[in-house]
Amino acid sequence: MSEYNDKNVFNQIIKKELPCNEVENNENSLSFEDINKQAPVHVLTIPKGKYTNLESFASNASNEEIASFIKTIVKSAKNKDLLSSGYRVIINSGSDGNQEVPHLHAHVLGGKNLGPMIKK
Ligand code: 5GP
């Protein structure tokens, strides 16, 4: 497991050292607008705990934190009115996944038909 880097931007957002446009905020998780939208709706959901990626979260987070993360993803989709039209959730992990920010995050994308998942 790679060591958590406190200086990553999402940790700064959690600590309110950097601003964000909040979509949902609760004890264990936070959702906010992605700064560089890849779809009409592009929200990021993160756990507030220090987890680098999905593997570190699955291995170390409490069941409460894990439940909160999943529920907050869905709550964010609901807040953005995506439940009836549909949406996509993506978690990039590690280098082949092209993960840029080393704090676990789920992308919640929607607002139009997103096409096939991976370009062929
Ligand atoms: P990754 O490639 O790690 O899965 O996605 C990182 C995401 O974080 C990108 O979509 C990028 O636009 C977003 N991002 C990077 N820095 C910031 C920031 O300071 N604020 C917000 N709201 N999003 C950011």
Short mmCIF file of C-alpha atoms and ligand atoms in Angstrom, two decimals:
data_model
loop_
_atom_site.label_atom_id
_atom_site.label_comp_id
_atom_site.label_asym_id
_atom_site.label_seq_id
_atom_site.Cartn_x
_atom_site.Cartn_y
_atom_site.Cartn_z
CA MET A 1 0.00 0.00 0.00
CA SER A 2 1.42 3.42 -0.95
CA GLU A 3 1.75 5.95 1.86
CA TYR A 4 -0.90 8.69 2.01
CA ASN A 5 0.35 12.12 0.89
CA ASP A 6 -1.26 14.82 3.09
CA LYS A 7 -0.51 17.51 0.50
CA ASN A 8 -2.89 16.15 -2.16
CA VAL A 9 -5.60 18.58 -3.31
CA PHE A 10 -8.54 16.56 -2.00
CA ASN A 11 -7.08 16.51 1.50
CA GLN A 12 -6.72 20.30 1.21
CA ILE A 13 -10.40 20.51 0.18
CA ILE A 14 -11.42 18.39 3.20
CA LYS A 15 -9.40 20.68 5.48
CA LYS A 16 -11.00 23.74 3.76
CA GLU A 17 -7.58 25.00 2.67
CA LEU A 18 -8.95 24.91 -0.90
CA PRO A 19 -12.52 25.79 -1.93
CA CYS A 20 -14.98 23.47 -3.68
CA ASN A 21 -18.58 23.58 -4.89
CA GLU A 22 -20.23 21.13 -2.53
CA VAL A 23 -22.90 18.72 -3.71
CA GLU A 24 -23.17 16.65 -0.51
CA ASN A 25 -21.40 16.73 2.83
CA ASN A 26 -21.79 14.38 5.78
CA GLU A 27 -19.75 12.93 8.61
CA ASN A 28 -17.66 10.51 6.55
CA SER A 29 -17.90 11.64 2.93
CA LEU A 30 -17.91 14.73 0.73
CA SER A 31 -19.06 15.35 -2.85
CA PHE A 32 -18.16 18.35 -4.96
CA GLU A 33 -18.06 19.51 -8.58
CA ASP A 34 -15.04 18.42 -10.62
CA ILE A 35 -12.97 21.45 -11.62
CA ASN A 36 -12.60 20.14 -15.20
CA LYS A 37 -15.96 18.63 -16.17
CA GLN A 38 -15.93 15.72 -18.63
CA ALA A 39 -19.76 15.67 -18.89
CA PRO A 40 -22.64 18.10 -18.16
CA VAL A 41 -22.67 16.65 -14.63
CA HIS A 42 -19.31 15.65 -13.16
CA VAL A 43 -19.16 15.25 -9.41
CA LEU A 44 -16.42 13.70 -7.27
CA THR A 45 -17.25 11.76 -4.11
CA ILE A 46 -14.48 11.19 -1.57
CA PRO A 47 -14.21 9.63 1.87
CA LYS A 48 -13.00 12.12 4.49
CA GLY A 49 -10.53 9.57 5.85
CA LYS A 50 -7.02 9.30 4.47
CA TYR A 51 -7.22 6.56 1.83
CA THR A 52 -5.01 6.68 -1.24
CA ASN A 53 -7.03 4.34 -3.42
CA LEU A 54 -9.77 1.72 -3.52
CA GLU A 55 -7.51 -1.06 -2.24
CA SER A 56 -6.41 0.96 0.79
CA PHE A 57 -10.05 1.90 1.47
CA ALA A 58 -11.32 -1.69 1.21
CA SER A 59 -8.53 -2.93 3.49
CA ASN A 60 -8.59 -0.21 6.16
CA ALA A 61 -11.88 1.71 6.23
CA SER A 62 -14.68 0.85 8.65
CA ASN A 63 -17.93 -0.61 7.37
CA GLU A 64 -19.55 2.71 8.28
CA GLU A 65 -17.12 4.65 6.08
CA ILE A 66 -17.58 2.19 3.21
CA ALA A 67 -21.38 2.39 3.46
CA SER A 68 -21.20 6.18 3.62
CA PHE A 69 -19.06 6.35 0.46
CA ILE A 70 -21.52 4.26 -1.57
CA LYS A 71 -24.57 6.09 -0.20
CA THR A 72 -22.96 9.49 -0.84
CA ILE A 73 -22.25 8.56 -4.47
CA VAL A 74 -25.96 7.78 -4.94
CA LYS A 75 -27.04 10.86 -2.94
CA SER A 76 -24.88 13.01 -5.23
CA ALA A 77 -26.50 11.48 -8.32
CA LYS A 78 -29.88 12.18 -6.72
CA ASN A 79 -28.95 15.79 -5.84
CA LYS A 80 -27.96 16.35 -9.48
CA ASP A 81 -31.27 14.79 -10.67
CA LEU A 82 -29.58 11.85 -12.43
CA LEU A 83 -31.53 8.95 -10.98
CA SER A 84 -34.14 8.64 -13.75
CA SER A 85 -31.84 9.45 -16.72
CA GLY A 86 -28.92 7.36 -15.44
CA TYR A 87 -25.28 8.04 -14.74
CA ARG A 88 -21.83 6.45 -14.65
CA VAL A 89 -19.51 5.96 -11.67
CA ILE A 90 -15.78 5.59 -12.31
CA ILE A 91 -12.97 4.95 -9.84
CA ASN A 92 -9.51 5.24 -11.34
CA SER A 93 -6.86 3.37 -9.39
CA GLY A 94 -3.09 3.35 -9.81
CA SER A 95 -1.07 4.08 -12.93
CA ASP A 96 -2.91 1.93 -15.50
CA GLY A 97 -6.14 3.47 -14.18
CA ASN A 98 -4.60 6.95 -14.75
CA GLN A 99 -5.38 8.05 -11.18
CA GLU A 100 -4.04 11.59 -10.82
CA VAL A 101 -5.05 12.59 -7.29
CA PRO A 102 -3.83 10.11 -4.63
CA HIS A 103 -6.95 10.28 -2.44
CA LEU A 104 -9.74 7.79 -3.27
CA HIS A 105 -12.48 9.41 -5.34
CA ALA A 106 -15.43 8.28 -7.43
CA HIS A 107 -16.38 10.25 -10.53
CA VAL A 108 -20.17 10.57 -10.94
CA LEU A 109 -20.90 11.49 -14.54
CA GLY A 110 -24.15 12.18 -16.36
CA GLY A 111 -26.45 14.73 -17.92
CA LYS A 112 -26.20 13.17 -21.41
CA ASN A 113 -25.76 9.73 -22.95
CA LEU A 114 -22.14 8.91 -22.17
CA GLY A 115 -21.62 6.36 -24.95
CA PRO A 116 -19.63 3.15 -24.58
CA MET A 117 -17.49 2.83 -21.46
CA ILE A 118 -14.17 2.39 -23.25
CA LYS A 119 -13.39 3.61 -26.78
CA LYS A 120 -12.79 0.62 -29.06
P1 5GP B 1 -8.33 11.07 -11.45
O1 5GP B 1 -7.66 11.16 -12.79
O2 5GP B 1 -7.35 11.08 -10.31
O3 5GP B 1 -9.30 9.92 -11.37
O4 5GP B 1 -9.25 12.36 -11.33
C1 5GP B 1 -8.87 13.51 -10.65
C2 5GP B 1 -9.95 14.54 -10.89
O5 5GP B 1 -9.80 15.59 -9.97
C3 5GP B 1 -9.91 15.16 -12.30
O6 5GP B 1 -11.16 14.94 -12.95
C4 5GP B 1 -9.65 16.64 -12.03
O7 5GP B 1 -10.35 17.50 -12.90
C5 5GP B 1 -10.12 16.80 -10.59
N1 5GP B 1 -9.43 17.84 -9.85
C6 5GP B 1 -8.08 18.02 -9.75
N2 5GP B 1 -7.79 19.07 -8.95
C7 5GP B 1 -8.99 19.55 -8.51
C8 5GP B 1 -9.34 20.61 -7.63
O8 5GP B 1 -8.50 21.34 -7.09
N3 5GP B 1 -10.66 20.81 -7.41
C9 5GP B 1 -11.63 20.03 -7.99
N4 5GP B 1 -12.91 20.32 -7.69
N5 5GP B 1 -11.33 19.01 -8.81
C10 5GP B 1 -10.02 18.77 -9.08
#
